Amino acid sequence: MPTTIRIAAASLFGRWRAVTQTALQRPTMPVKVSIDSADRKRAVSSVCTYIVYQCSRPAPHHSRDLHSMIVAAFQCLCVWLTEHPDMLNEKDCLKEVLEIVELGISGSKSKNPELQEVRFKGDKEHNPASMRVKDAAEATLTCIMQLLGAFPPPSGPASPCSLVNETTLITYSRLPTVSKYSFRYFVLDNSVILAMLEQPLGNEQSKPFLECHFIVIVYSGLSHIACALRNHRLQTSPSLAELLMLSFYLGNPSPSITVLIRGMSGRHAWAMQLCHLPRTARANQRMFIPETRPEPKNDVGIKYSVKHRPFPEEVDKIPFVKADLSIPDLHEIVTEEVKVSIDSADRKRGGRAMFIPETRPEPKNDVGIKYSVKHRPFPEEVDKIPFVKADLSIPDLHEIVTEELELRHEKLKLGMAKQITYETGLDHMKEEEFKKKSYPDSVTECKPPPPAQEFQTARLLLSHFGFLSLEALKETVNSRLPPHLIALDSHITGFFDDIGYLDLLPCRPFDTVFIFYMKAGQKTSQEILKNVESSSNVQPHFLEFLLSLGWPVDVGTHPGWTGHVSTSWSINCIGENDQGLEETAIAEDTGGSIFNGEKKVLYYADALTEIAFVVPSAVESQTDTSESNISDQEGDSNMDLLPGILKQPLTLELFPNHTESLNSTQRLSPTSRTKKAPPGRTLPPLGPETKVAVVWLEQYDDLENFPLSDLTAETSTGIETTTNSNTSIRNSTPEKEVPVIFIHPLHTGLFRVKVHGSSGKFNMVIPLVDGMVVSRRALGFLVRQTVINICRRKRLESDSYNTPHVRRKQKITEIVNKYRNRQLEPEFYTSLFHEVGLQSCTP
């Protein structure tokens, strides 16, 4: 396998530079196996080098085919990165990939090694090779930033986005004042719509009685919902992480907000809480008055008498060696003569063994000559200067005091004496009262203010993120783009319909595969459709093949693609179609008809695409007949079949096949029955229809008799009629545009493959090719990978196809233009201080 990757990488950089997209599909085949890190980096580097080479070709060489190969190279790069996300942990690989993304979006790199200059992205003029190349580069950037290491999310691979919207939050909040008008809607940079639901503490978390709070736990941009009561009785079965978050939210009431983020990559839900204290601290804890250290308790516990030793006891048991005895002890080398000299030295010091410093001597005041000096503010020479008239112009105070002034002065002195006596008495009285009061005094004690109970969290969040600046609200000069931050008016008619329309736009490409079983000698469509009604009519390997393609899902509760637009991408239908636990079990006697799209389908999804596998059948299974109610319109359409049957020519056959003369809209299979969108649900245009037919042949020669034109009516997905969802579905896909993969089981246990109908400029699709023989173990994977490559090729050839993030970006721009709240800056700031959603309380 490493050798194959090296050859493919070298050929892509060398001989395959001018070949078709099949060369780009070849390096993606060994992606899902274990590959050495060096080989993975070599493969990614070769794809990046291929993109640089194709983008740098002269302008006359640029064509739609060349840009299609560049887009295919970006898709190949996404496949490698999603399967091996740890490659971006290496700095060199990450830098190379991001430079290629920058090249695709802007048309040039910021750092040019030839010119030795660096151009900042803000200074460059965007000149991509084409808009298709730019869209592919943006899709690669979205894959790097949001999908690597985060797929599949905890909610499952059916939806890479959050399964939470306004209706879900209103349903789980159970609060009387919460409605769809309780959300504040803002738009950032004309590309991201924010729906903010504020949760004031004074109205909800501070009430003493039982209340229901919703908590959205976010895992990598995706959300789960746990609904709980204040007494900790749970209505659902949340995970351990949800229980921990629940205790944090209920035990620490703080400003909280739930934000629904709708961008080009999908819808994501975040629950945010403003925290000034760590999670372990209480909200009412006094942070500025620390608690005193507790007194030690010496009578607690068991005391052991332990003798401290410099070395463990085992050291004494080690026998001495000669080296240990080479240095004698101190008492062995001290002789009698040395002892006598030490004793005599001690006696000379007065028997004191340590040094005692002498005290400071007393001062002697009778020593020296004392001088009597009179300190003066000015020197004596100043008194000898004679006065002038200016010195005598201001008389002394005793010269100007008269008898009247002396009387006034005496009255003032008496008043001051009385005031001093009164104030002194008050001070003594207050001191006596203060001594009688208990400590501390509630009047004079300084207390912190109580925590705020009302918060406008939307304003706080926008301000903390820096969106409420004056520059963010101003119109861009010489540009048609709106300001960086604008508000939307949700009261305008049609606003929530367009928001729901945006939620219906998928976040990744989707494909559909219709699987048929053809027994030996069959030629009509009705015979083929009836084969899957019972397991006795099909081979056991066929059922094994079905389950190797994908996993079963319920159409009514599936949030992803189901094979038809009328039942796909629903997130609020859980519980609406519950028909008991017996419905979830697969019928024992079925040949695959249970996956006809009415109740169940087979589903597969990865980070880049999703596929629905549908097995059309002639009639509904027994498990569905008890719950199906045919409408009046369907009854009338069935009655219309009688005139067609009566007009058939006479024949001598015992069982004439009258269904051959019926058109495709008069078939009775569930997949061809009239389907309409649910009331109030508008289906968006989703671009070209990508579907593939897979036929299981018991006899290989019967592929010439396969009635593809008749069975085309069974392959309706509803995409062809999304412009008018009220009309019945009619398949308008030409027969030649539906690729067919024929599978024939051989007696050796292998399977022969025939690929038919793949037309176009690039008709070579791998890994399956005509005449290939594959094993039973690899059949399901190879068929699924071939279908993915066929559908990707068809989208590249289509002129009307837009990538999912481009369709979502266009819809966001349309919403901004229709529902923008054109306010002046003072009006915008004033609206942030007003409460919303208190008038209308019905969702």
CSV table of N, CA, C and O in Angstrom, one decimal, residues 556-557 572-579:
chain,number,residue,atom,x,y,z
A,556,GLY,N,-39.5,8.9,9.6
A,556,GLY,CA,-40.2,9.9,10.3
A,556,GLY,C,-39.4,10.7,11.3
A,556,GLY,O,-39.7,11.8,11.7
A,557,THR,N,-38.3,10.1,11.8
A,557,THR,CA,-37.5,10.7,12.9
A,557,THR,C,-36.0,11.0,12.4
A,557,THR,O,-35.2,11.4,13.2
A,572,ASN,N,-37.8,18.4,14.3
A,572,ASN,CA,-38.8,18.5,15.4
A,572,ASN,C,-39.9,17.5,15.2
A,572,ASN,O,-41.0,17.8,15.6
A,573,CYS,N,-39.6,16.4,14.6
A,573,CYS,CA,-40.7,15.4,14.3
A,573,CYS,C,-40.6,14.2,15.2
A,573,CYS,O,-41.3,13.2,15.1
A,574,ILE,N,-39.6,14.2,16.2
A,574,ILE,CA,-39.5,13.1,17.1
A,574,ILE,C,-40.7,13.0,18.0
A,574,ILE,O,-41.1,14.0,18.7
A,575,GLY,N,-41.4,11.9,18.0
A,575,GLY,CA,-42.5,11.7,18.8
A,575,GLY,C,-43.8,11.9,18.1
A,575,GLY,O,-44.9,11.6,18.5
A,576,GLU,N,-43.8,12.5,16.8
A,576,GLU,CA,-45.0,12.8,16.1
A,576,GLU,C,-45.5,11.5,15.4
A,576,GLU,O,-46.7,11.3,15.2
A,577,ASN,N,-44.6,10.7,15.0
A,577,ASN,CA,-44.9,9.5,14.2
A,577,ASN,C,-44.6,8.2,15.0
A,577,ASN,O,-44.4,7.2,14.4
A,578,ASP,N,-44.7,8.3,16.3
A,578,ASP,CA,-44.4,7.1,17.1
A,578,ASP,C,-45.6,6.2,17.0
A,578,ASP,O,-46.7,6.5,17.3
A,579,GLN,N,-45.3,5.0,16.5
A,579,GLN,CA,-46.4,4.0,16.3
A,579,GLN,C,-46.1,2.7,17.1
A,579,GLN,O,-46.6,1.7,16.8
